[in-house]
Coordinates of C-alpha atoms in Angstrom, one line a residue:
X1 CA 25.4 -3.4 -9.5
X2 CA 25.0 0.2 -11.1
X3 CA 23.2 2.2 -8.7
X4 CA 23.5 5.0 -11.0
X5 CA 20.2 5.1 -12.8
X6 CA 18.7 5.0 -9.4
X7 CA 20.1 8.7 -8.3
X8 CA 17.9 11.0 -10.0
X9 CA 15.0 8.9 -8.3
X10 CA 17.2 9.1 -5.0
X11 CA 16.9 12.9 -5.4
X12 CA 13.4 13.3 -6.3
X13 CA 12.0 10.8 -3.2
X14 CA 14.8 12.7 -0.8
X15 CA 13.3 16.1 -1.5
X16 CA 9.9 15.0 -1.0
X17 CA 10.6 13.9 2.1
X18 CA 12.8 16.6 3.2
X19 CA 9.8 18.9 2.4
X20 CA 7.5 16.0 4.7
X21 CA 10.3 17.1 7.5
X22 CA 10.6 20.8 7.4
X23 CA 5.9 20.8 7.3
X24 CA 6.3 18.7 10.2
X25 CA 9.0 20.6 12.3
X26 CA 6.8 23.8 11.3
X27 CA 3.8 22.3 12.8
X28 CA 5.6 21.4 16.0
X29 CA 6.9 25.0 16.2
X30 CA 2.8 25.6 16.5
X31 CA 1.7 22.8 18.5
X32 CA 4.9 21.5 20.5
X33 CA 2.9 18.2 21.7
X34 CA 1.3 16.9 18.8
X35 CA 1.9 13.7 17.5
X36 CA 0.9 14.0 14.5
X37 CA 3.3 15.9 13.7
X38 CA 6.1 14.0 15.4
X39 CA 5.2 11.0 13.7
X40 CA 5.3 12.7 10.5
X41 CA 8.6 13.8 10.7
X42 CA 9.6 10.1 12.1
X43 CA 8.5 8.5 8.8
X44 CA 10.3 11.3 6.8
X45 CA 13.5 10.3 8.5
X46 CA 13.1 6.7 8.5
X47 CA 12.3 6.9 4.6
X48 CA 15.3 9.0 4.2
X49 CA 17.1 6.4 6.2
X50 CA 16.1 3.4 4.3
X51 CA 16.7 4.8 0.7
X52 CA 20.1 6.3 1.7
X53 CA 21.0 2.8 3.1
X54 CA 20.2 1.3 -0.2
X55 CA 22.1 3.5 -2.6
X56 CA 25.6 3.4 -0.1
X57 CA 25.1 6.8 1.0
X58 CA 26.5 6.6 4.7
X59 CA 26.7 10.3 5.8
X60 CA 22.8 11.0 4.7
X61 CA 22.1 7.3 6.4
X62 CA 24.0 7.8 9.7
X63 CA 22.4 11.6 10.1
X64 CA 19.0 10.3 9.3
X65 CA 19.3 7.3 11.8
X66 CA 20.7 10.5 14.6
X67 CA 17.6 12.3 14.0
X68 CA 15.4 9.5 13.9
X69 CA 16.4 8.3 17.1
X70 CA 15.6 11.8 18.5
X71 CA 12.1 11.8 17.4
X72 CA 11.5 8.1 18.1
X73 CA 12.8 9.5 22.0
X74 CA 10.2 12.1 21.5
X75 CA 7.1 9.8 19.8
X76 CA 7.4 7.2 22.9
X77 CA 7.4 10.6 25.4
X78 CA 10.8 9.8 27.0
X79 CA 11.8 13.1 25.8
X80 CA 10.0 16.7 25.6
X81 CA 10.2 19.2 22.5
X82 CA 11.7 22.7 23.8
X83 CA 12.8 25.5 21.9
X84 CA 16.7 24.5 22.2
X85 CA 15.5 20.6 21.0
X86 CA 13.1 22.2 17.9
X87 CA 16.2 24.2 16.8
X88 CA 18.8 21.7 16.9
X89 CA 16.6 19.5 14.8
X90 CA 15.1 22.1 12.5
X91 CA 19.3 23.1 11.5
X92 CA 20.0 19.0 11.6
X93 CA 16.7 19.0 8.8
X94 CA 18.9 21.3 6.7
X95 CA 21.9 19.8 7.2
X96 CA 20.1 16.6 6.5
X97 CA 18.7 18.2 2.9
X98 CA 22.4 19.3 2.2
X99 CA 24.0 15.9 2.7
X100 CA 21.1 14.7 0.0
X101 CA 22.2 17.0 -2.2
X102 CA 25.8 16.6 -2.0
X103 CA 25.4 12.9 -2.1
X104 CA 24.7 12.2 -5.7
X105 CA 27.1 14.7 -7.1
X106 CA 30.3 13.4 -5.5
X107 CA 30.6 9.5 -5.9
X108 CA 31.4 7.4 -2.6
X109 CA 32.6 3.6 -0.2
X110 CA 32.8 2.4 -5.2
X111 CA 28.6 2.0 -4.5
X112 CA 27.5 4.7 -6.9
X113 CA 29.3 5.7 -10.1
X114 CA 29.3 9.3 -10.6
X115 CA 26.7 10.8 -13.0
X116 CA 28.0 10.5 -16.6
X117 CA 28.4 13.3 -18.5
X118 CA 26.6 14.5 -21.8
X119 CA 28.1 12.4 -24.8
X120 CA 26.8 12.5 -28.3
X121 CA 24.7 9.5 -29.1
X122 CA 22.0 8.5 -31.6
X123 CA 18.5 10.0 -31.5
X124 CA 16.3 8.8 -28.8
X125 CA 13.6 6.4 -29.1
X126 CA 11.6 7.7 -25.9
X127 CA 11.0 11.0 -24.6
X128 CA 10.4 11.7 -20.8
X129 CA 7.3 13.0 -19.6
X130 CA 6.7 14.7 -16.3
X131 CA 4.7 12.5 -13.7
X132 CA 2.0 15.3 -13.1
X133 CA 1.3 15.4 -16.8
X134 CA 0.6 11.8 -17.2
X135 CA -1.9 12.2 -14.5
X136 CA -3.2 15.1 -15.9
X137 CA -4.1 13.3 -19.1
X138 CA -5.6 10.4 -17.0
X139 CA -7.7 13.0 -15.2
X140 CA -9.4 14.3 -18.3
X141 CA -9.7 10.8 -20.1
X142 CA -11.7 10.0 -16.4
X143 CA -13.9 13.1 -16.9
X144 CA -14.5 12.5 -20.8
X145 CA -15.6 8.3 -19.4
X146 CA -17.9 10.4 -17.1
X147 CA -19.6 12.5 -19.7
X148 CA -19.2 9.6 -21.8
X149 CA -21.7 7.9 -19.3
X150 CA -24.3 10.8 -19.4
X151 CA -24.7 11.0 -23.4
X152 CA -25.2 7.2 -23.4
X153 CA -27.9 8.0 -21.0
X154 CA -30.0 10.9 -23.1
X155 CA -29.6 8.5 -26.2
X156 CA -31.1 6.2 -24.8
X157 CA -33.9 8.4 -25.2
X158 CA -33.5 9.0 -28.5
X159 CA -34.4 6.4 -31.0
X160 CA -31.7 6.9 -33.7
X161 CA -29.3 4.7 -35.6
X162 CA -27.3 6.9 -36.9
X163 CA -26.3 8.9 -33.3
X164 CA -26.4 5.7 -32.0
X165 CA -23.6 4.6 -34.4
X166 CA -21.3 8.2 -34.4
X167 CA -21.6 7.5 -30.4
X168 CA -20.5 3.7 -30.6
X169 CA -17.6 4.6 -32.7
X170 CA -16.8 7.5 -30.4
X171 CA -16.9 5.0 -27.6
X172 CA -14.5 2.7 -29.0
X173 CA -12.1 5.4 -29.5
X174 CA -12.3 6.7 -25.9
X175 CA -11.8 3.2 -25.0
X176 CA -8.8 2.9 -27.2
X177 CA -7.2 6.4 -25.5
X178 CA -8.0 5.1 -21.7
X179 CA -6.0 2.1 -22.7
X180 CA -3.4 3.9 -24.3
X181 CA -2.8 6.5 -21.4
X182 CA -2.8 3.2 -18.8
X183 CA -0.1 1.9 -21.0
X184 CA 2.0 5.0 -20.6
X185 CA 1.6 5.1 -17.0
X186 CA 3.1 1.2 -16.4
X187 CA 6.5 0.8 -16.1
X188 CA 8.4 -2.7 -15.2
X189 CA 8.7 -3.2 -10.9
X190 CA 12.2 -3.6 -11.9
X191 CA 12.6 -0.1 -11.9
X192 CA 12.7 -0.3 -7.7
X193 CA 13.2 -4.0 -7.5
X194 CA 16.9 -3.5 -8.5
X195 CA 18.2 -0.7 -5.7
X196 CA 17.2 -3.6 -3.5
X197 CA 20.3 -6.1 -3.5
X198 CA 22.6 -4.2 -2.3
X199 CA 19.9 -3.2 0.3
X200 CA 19.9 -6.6 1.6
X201 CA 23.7 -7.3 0.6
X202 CA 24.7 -4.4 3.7
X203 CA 21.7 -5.1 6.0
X204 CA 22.8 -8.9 5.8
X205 CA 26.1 -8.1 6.6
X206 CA 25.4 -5.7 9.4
X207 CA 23.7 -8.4 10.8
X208 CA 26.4 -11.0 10.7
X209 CA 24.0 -13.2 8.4
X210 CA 24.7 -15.2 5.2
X211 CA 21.6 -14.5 3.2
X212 CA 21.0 -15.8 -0.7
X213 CA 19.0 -13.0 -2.7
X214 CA 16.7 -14.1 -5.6
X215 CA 14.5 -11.4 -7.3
X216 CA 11.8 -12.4 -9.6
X217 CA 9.5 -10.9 -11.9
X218 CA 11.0 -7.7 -12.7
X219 CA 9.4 -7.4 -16.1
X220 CA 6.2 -7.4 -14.7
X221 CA 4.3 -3.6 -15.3
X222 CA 2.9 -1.5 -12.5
X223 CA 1.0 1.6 -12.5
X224 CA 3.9 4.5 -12.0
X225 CA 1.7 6.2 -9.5
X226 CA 1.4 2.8 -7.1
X227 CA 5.2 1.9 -8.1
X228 CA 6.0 5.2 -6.8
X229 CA 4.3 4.3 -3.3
X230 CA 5.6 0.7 -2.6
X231 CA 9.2 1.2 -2.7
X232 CA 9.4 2.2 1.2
X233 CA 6.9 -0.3 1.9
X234 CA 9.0 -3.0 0.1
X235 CA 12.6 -2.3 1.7
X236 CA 10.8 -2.3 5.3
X237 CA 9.6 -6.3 4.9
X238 CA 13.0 -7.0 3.2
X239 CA 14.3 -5.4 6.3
X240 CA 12.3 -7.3 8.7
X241 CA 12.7 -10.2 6.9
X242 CA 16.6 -10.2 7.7
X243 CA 16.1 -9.0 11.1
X244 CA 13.3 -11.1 12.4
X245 CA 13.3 -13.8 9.8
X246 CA 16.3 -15.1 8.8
X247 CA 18.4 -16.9 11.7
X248 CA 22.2 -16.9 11.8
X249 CA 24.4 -19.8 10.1
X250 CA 24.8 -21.2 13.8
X251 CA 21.6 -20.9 14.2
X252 CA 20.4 -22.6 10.9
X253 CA 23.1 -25.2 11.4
X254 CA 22.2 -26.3 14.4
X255 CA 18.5 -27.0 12.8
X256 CA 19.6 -28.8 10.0
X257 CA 19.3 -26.1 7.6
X258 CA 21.6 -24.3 5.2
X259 CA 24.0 -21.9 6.6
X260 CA 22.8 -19.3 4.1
X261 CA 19.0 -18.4 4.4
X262 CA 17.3 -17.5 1.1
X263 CA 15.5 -14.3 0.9
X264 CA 12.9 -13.9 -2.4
X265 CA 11.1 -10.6 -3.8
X266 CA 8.8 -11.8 -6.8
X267 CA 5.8 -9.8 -8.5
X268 CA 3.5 -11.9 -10.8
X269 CA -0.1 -10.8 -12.3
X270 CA -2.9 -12.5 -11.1
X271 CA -6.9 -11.2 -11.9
X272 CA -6.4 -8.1 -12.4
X273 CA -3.9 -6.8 -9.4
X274 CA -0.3 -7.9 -9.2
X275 CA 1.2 -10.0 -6.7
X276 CA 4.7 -8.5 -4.9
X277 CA 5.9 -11.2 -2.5
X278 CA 8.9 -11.3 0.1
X279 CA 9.2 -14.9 1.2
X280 CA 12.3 -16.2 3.5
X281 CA 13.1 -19.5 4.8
X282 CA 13.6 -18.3 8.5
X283 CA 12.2 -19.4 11.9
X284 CA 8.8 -18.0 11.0
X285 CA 6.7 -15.7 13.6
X286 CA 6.5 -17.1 16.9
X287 CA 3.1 -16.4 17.3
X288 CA 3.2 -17.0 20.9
X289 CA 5.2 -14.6 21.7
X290 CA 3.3 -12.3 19.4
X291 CA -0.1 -13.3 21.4
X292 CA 2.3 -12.8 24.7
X293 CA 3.4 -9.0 23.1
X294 CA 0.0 -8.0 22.2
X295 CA -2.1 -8.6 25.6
X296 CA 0.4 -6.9 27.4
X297 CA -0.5 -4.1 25.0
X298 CA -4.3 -4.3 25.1
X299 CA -4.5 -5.5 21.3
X300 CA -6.2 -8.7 21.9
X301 CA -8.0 -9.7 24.5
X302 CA -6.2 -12.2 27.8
X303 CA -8.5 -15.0 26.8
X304 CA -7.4 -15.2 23.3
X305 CA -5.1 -18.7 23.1
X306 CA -4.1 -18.5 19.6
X307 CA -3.8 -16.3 16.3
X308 CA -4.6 -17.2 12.5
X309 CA -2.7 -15.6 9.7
X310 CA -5.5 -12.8 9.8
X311 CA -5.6 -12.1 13.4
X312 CA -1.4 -12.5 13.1
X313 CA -1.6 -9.9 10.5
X314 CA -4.0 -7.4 12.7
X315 CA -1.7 -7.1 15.2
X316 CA 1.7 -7.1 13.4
X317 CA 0.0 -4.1 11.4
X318 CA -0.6 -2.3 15.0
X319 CA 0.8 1.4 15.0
X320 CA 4.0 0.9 17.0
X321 CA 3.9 -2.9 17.5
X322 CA 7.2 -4.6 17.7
X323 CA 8.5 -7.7 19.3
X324 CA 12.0 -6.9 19.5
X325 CA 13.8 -6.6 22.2
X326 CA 16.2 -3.9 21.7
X327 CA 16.4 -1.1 19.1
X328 CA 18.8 -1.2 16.4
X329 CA 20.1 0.3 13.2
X330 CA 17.4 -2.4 11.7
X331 CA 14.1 -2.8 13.8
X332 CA 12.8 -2.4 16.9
X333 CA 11.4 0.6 16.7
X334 CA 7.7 -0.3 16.0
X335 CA 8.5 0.8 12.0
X336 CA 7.1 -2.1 9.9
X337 CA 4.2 -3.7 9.2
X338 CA 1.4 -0.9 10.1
X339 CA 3.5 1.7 7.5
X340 CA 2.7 -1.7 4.9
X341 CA -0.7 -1.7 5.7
X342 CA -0.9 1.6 5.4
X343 CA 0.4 2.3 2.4
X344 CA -1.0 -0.5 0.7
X345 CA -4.9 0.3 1.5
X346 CA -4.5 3.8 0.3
X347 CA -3.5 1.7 -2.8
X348 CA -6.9 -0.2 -3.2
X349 CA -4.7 -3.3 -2.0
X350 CA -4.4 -5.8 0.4
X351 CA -1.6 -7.9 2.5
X352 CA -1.7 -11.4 3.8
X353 CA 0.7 -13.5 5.7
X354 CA 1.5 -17.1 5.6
X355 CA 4.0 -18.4 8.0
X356 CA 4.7 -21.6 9.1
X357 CA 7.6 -22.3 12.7
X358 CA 11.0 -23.0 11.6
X359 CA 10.2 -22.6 7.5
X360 CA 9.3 -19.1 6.8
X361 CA 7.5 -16.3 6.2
X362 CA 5.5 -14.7 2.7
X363 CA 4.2 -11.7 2.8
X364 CA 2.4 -11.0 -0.1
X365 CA 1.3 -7.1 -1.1
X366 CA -2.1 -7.6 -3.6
X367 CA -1.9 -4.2 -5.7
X368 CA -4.8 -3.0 -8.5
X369 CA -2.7 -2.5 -12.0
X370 CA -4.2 1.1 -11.8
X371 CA -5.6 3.4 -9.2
X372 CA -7.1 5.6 -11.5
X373 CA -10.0 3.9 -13.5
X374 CA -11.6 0.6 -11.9
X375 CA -14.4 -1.5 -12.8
X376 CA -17.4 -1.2 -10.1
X377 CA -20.7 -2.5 -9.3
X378 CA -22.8 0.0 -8.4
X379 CA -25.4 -0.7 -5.2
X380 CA -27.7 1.4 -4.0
X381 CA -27.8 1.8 0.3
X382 CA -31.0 3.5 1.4
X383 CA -31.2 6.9 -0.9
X384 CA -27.2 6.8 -1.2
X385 CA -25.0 4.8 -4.2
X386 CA -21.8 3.2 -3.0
X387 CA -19.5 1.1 -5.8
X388 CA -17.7 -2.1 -4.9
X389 CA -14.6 -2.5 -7.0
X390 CA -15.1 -5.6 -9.0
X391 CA -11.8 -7.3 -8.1
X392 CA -13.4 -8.1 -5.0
X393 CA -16.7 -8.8 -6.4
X394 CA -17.3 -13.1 -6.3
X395 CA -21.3 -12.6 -7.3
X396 CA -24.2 -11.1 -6.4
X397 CA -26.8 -13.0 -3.6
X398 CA -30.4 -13.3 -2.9
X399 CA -30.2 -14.1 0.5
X400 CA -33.8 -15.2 3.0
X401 CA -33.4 -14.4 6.4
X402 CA -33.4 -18.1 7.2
X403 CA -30.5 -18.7 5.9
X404 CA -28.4 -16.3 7.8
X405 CA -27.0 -17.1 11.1
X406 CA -28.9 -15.0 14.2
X407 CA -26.3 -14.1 16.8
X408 CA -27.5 -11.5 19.7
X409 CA -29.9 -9.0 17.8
X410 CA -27.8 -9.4 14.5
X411 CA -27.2 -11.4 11.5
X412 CA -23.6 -12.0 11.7
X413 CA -23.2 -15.5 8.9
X414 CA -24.5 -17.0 6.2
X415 CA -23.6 -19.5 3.3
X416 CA -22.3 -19.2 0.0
X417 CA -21.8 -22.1 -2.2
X418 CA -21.0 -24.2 1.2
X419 CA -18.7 -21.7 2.4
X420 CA -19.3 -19.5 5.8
X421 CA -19.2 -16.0 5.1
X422 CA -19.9 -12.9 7.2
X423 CA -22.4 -10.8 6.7
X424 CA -22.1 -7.0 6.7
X425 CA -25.3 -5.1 6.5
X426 CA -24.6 -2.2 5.1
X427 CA -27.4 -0.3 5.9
X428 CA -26.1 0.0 9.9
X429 CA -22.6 0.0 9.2
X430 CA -23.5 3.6 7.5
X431 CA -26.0 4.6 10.3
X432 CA -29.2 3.8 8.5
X433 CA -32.0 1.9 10.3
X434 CA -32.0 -2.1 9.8
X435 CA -34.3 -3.7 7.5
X436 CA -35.3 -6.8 7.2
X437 CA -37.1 -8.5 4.3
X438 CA -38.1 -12.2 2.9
X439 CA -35.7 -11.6 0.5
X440 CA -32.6 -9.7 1.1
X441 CA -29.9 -8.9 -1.9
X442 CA -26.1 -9.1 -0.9
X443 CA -22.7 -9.0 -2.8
X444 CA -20.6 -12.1 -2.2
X445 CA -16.8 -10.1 -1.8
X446 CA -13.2 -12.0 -1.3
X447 CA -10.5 -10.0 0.3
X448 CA -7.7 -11.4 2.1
X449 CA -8.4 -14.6 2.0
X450 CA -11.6 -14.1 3.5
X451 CA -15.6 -14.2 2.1
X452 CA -17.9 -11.7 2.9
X453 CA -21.9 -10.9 2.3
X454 CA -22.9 -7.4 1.9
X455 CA -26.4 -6.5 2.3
X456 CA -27.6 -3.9 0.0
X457 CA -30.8 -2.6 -0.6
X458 CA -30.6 -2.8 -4.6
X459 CA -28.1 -2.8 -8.0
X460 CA -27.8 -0.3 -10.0
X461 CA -25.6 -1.5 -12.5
X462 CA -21.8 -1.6 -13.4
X463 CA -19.4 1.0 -15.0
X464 CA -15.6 2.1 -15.0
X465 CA -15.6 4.7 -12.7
X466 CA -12.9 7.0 -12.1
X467 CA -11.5 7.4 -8.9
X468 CA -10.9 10.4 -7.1
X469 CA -9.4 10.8 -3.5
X470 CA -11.5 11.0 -0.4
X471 CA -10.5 12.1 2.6
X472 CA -12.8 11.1 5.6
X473 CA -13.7 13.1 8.5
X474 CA -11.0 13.5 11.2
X475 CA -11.4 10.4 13.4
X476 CA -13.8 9.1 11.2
X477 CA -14.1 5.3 10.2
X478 CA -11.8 4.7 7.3
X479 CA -14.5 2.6 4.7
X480 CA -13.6 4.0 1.4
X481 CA -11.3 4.1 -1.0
X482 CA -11.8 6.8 -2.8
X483 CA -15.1 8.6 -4.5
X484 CA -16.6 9.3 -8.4
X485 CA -19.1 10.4 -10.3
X486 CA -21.0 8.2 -12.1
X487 CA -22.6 8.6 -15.8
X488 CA -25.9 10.9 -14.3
X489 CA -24.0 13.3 -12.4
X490 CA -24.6 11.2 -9.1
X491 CA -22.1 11.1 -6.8
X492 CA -20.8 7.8 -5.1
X493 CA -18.0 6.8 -2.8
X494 CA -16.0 3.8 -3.5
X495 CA -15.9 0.9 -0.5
X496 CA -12.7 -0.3 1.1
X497 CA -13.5 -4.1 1.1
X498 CA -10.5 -4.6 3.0
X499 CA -11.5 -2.3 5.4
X500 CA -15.3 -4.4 6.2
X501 CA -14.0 -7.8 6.4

C-alpha cells in the first residue's frame, strides 16, 4: 500500500507530539517528581512510537520505544529523575524530533515512496484549507446561532409579520451555512483507516501470528476535528487486539479454529454518532483473570465473583491496568484501554465491550458526527441550567416517589416502560439540598448500553447549542462535556451522560 499520502500527516501529528515532549521535559526540569508530567511525556513517546510503527519508520520507532521504556522505568518509580537522567532524555527528545524530520524526506525497508515532486497537471478541483480556519468559521457560525437565539427572543415580543418573516428567512439561511461549514469539516475515516494494514501486517508478524485484515466502511464521514483524535486511540485496540486477542495458529488449531485469526475495523452511522468497531475472533477476555488482576490492585472489591461487559470495561479502562505478564515491544505496559476512554469522552462518545471465551472480542467507539454544534434539552437544576445532549435523550418522565425504589436514605431505581433504570438526582449530585415532591420530573438517558433517570427540577426547552471547552477544577469530578450559552445570554454547562451512569 502507498503510505505516501499519509506523511505530511505523519509530520504534522510528530511535531505535535514532539512539542507534548519538550512541555513535559520542561516541567520535570521544575518539578522533578511530578507525574504529571512524566506521564505526559510517556503518551508523547508512545504516540510517536505507534505512528512511526505504522508508516515503516524503524529508526524514529526503535528510539521512541528506548525513551519510552525510560519513562515507563520512571512512571512505575523503579527509577529517579536526576540532572544527568533529565539531560540524556531532553538531547534523546531532539534527537528523537530530528529522526522525524529526516524520516519522510529520505525513503526507507520499500514502506514509503519518496515524496513526488512538482509536475504540471490540470487545475485543481479542491483547494486546501488550514484546520484552525475551518474552526474558526465554525466558531462564528456557533456565535451568530447564539444571537440568533436572542433576537428570536425580543420578537417574540413584538407582534410583526413582516420582522417575523425577514427573521424566518434569515434563519433558514443560517441554517443552510451551519450545514454547509459541518459539511466542510467531514472527511471519509478512510483517511486514517488506511495507514492501519500495514500496522497490523508488522505487529502480526512480530508476533509470530497469521492474522486476516478486513476494513470496512471507509467512506463513511467524520468530523476532521474528532478524526484527528481517534487515530492513536484506534491503532492501540488494533494493537491489543493482536496481542491479547488473537491466539497463535498452534493455538487456534488445536481449538478447532482457523490457523489465521481475522481482525475487523468497520465504521457505520447509526442515530446520529458513528460507529468505529475493532472486532477479532480470538480467545476473548478471561474475565477471571481480569477479576483475579484487579483485586490484587484494589479496583474491585474481594467479594466481587464476576464482571459484566460494563464492570469489564471499568476496569480494563483503569489508568495503568494490564494483565500481561511481561512487557514488550506491543503491551504490557498498562497503555490501552484508559488512553480509549479517555480520548473518546473528551469526544462526547462512549465505548462498550462485548466479548464472549474462545470467540472474540468488539470494541466498539460511539463518536457524535460533530463536536461543535449539538442538539440539547435544556433542564433547569435548582437556580442553574444544565443541557443534556439529545443523542442520549430516550424521553422525558414524570416520575411519583412511589414508583422509585428506596434503598438506605436514597432513591437509587425506578421503571421505565418495564425496564429498571437508575436514578440520578441531580440536585445532590451538584451539592444542592434533596427535594422530594408527589410528582418529580426526570429525563430517561441511554448511554452504554445502560438506562438512566435524571431528576431535574424543570425543562426549559431545546436548542442547538454550541459547545465550548470546559475545563473542571483540578481534582474535580469530571461531569461535563463541555459548556454554552444559550439564546438569553445564560450560561449552561453540558452533562457527560457517560460520566453519571
Amino acid at each position: 500500500m502507498d503510505l505516501s499520502k499519509y506523511v505530511d500527516l505523519f509530520l504534522s501529528e510528530g511535531r505535535e507530539h514532539v512539542a507534548e515532549l519538550n512541555g513535559a521535559l520542561s516541567e520535570m526540569e521544575r518539578a522533578p517528581s511530578s507525574a504529571d508530567a512524566i506521564a505526559a511525556a510517556f503518551r508523547a513517546v508512545h504516540s510517536i512510537k505507534g505512528m512511526a510503527a505504522a508508516m515503516g519508520y524503524t529508526i524514529v520507532t526503535e528510539r521512541a520505544d528506548a525513551l519510552e521504556t525510560a519513562f515507563d522505568a520512571l512512571r512505575r518509580g523503579e527509577e529517579q529523575v536526576t540532572p544527568s537522567l533529565l539531560g540524556h532524555m531532553i538531547e534523546e527528545g531532539d534527537a528523537l524530533a530530528r529522526e522525524i524530520e529526516l524520516a519522510v524526506v529520505q525513503p526507507v525497508p520499500g514502506s514509503v515512496a519518496e515524496p513526488s515532486r512538482p509536475q504540471s497537471r490540470k487545475q485543481a478541483t479542491h483547494v486546501r484549507v488550514r484546520a484552525s480556519r475551518l474552526d474558526s468559521l465554525m466558531n462564528l457560525v456557533g456565535e451568530i446561532e447564539i444571537a440568533r437565539g436572542r433576537l428570536e427572543r425580543e420578537l417574540a415580543r413584538v407582534a410583526d409579520e413582516e420582522l417575523s418573516a425577514a427573521f424566518d428567512s434569515a434563519s433558514r439561511l443560517l441554517t443552510e451555512l451551519r450545514e454547509q461549514v459541518i459539511g466542510a469539516r467531514m472527511v471519509p475515516v478512510g483517511q486514517v483507516f488506511e495507514r492501519f494494514p500495514r500496522l497490523v501486517r508488522e505487529t502480526a508478524r512480530s508476533l509470530d501470528k497469521e492474522v486476516d485484515f478486513t476494513l470496512d466502511g471507509a467512506e463513511i464521514e467524520l468530523d476532521r476535528s474528532i478524526l484527528d483524535r481517534i487515530g492513536d486511540p484506534v491503532m492501540h485496540l488494533l494493537r491489543n487486539a493482536l496481542d491479547h486477542g488473537i491466539e497463535s495458529a498452534q493455538e487456534r488449531e488445536h481449538d478447532g479454529k482457523s490457523a489465521r485469526g481475522r481482525l475487523t475495523l468497520s465504521a457505520q452511522r447509526e442515530a446520529g454518532y458513528v460507529l468505529i468497531r475493532v472486532a477479532d475472533d480470538g480467545r476473548g477476555i478471561d474475565r477471571d483473570r481480569v477479576l483475579a488482576r484487579a483485586r490484587e490492585a484494589g479496583i474491585v472489591a474481594w467479594e466481587a465473583t464476576t464482571l459484566d461487559d460494563i464492570e469489564l470495561l471499568r476496569v480494563l479502562a483503569h489508568p495503568g491496568f494490564s494483565t500481561a505478564a511481561a512487557v514488550t515491544s506491543v503491551s504490557g505496559r498498562g497503555v490501552g484501554l484508559d488512553v480509549v476512554d479517555a480520548a473518546v469522552r473528551m469526544l462526547g462518545g462512549a465505548i462498550e465491550i462485548k466479548t464472549v471465551g474462545g470467540r472474540g472480542t468488539a470494541i466498539t467507539l460511539r463518536l457524535p458526527l460533530s463536536v461543535a454544534i449539538v442538539r440539547a434539552l435544556i433542564a433547569r437544576v435548582g437556580e442553574e441550567l444544565f443541557a443534556i445532549p439529545f443523542t442520549h435523550v430516550q424521553e422525558t418522565l414524570e416520575i411519583r416517589p412511589p414508583l422509585m425504589a428506596l434503598r438506605g436514605a436514597e432513591w437509587k431505581e425506578t421503571d421505565i416502560a418495564g425496564v429498571t433504570a437508575t436514578v440520578v438526582m441531580l440536585r445532590t449530585l451538584f451539592g444542592l439540598p434533596p427535594r422530594m415532591s408527589e410528582q418529580m420530573l426526570g429525563i430517561s438517558v441511554l448511554a452504554g448500553g445502560r438506562r438512566a433517570a435524571l431528576m431535574v427540577d424543570g425543562f426549559v426547552g431545546q436548542q442547538d447549542v454550541v459547545v465550548k471547552r470546559f475545563d473542571p477544577p483540578r481534582g474535580g469530578a469530571s461531569m461535563f462535556a463541555g459548556a454554552t450559552v444559550l439564546g438569553d445570554g445564560s450560561p449552561a454547562l453540558i452533562v457527560d451522560v457517560n460520566s453519571l451512569i
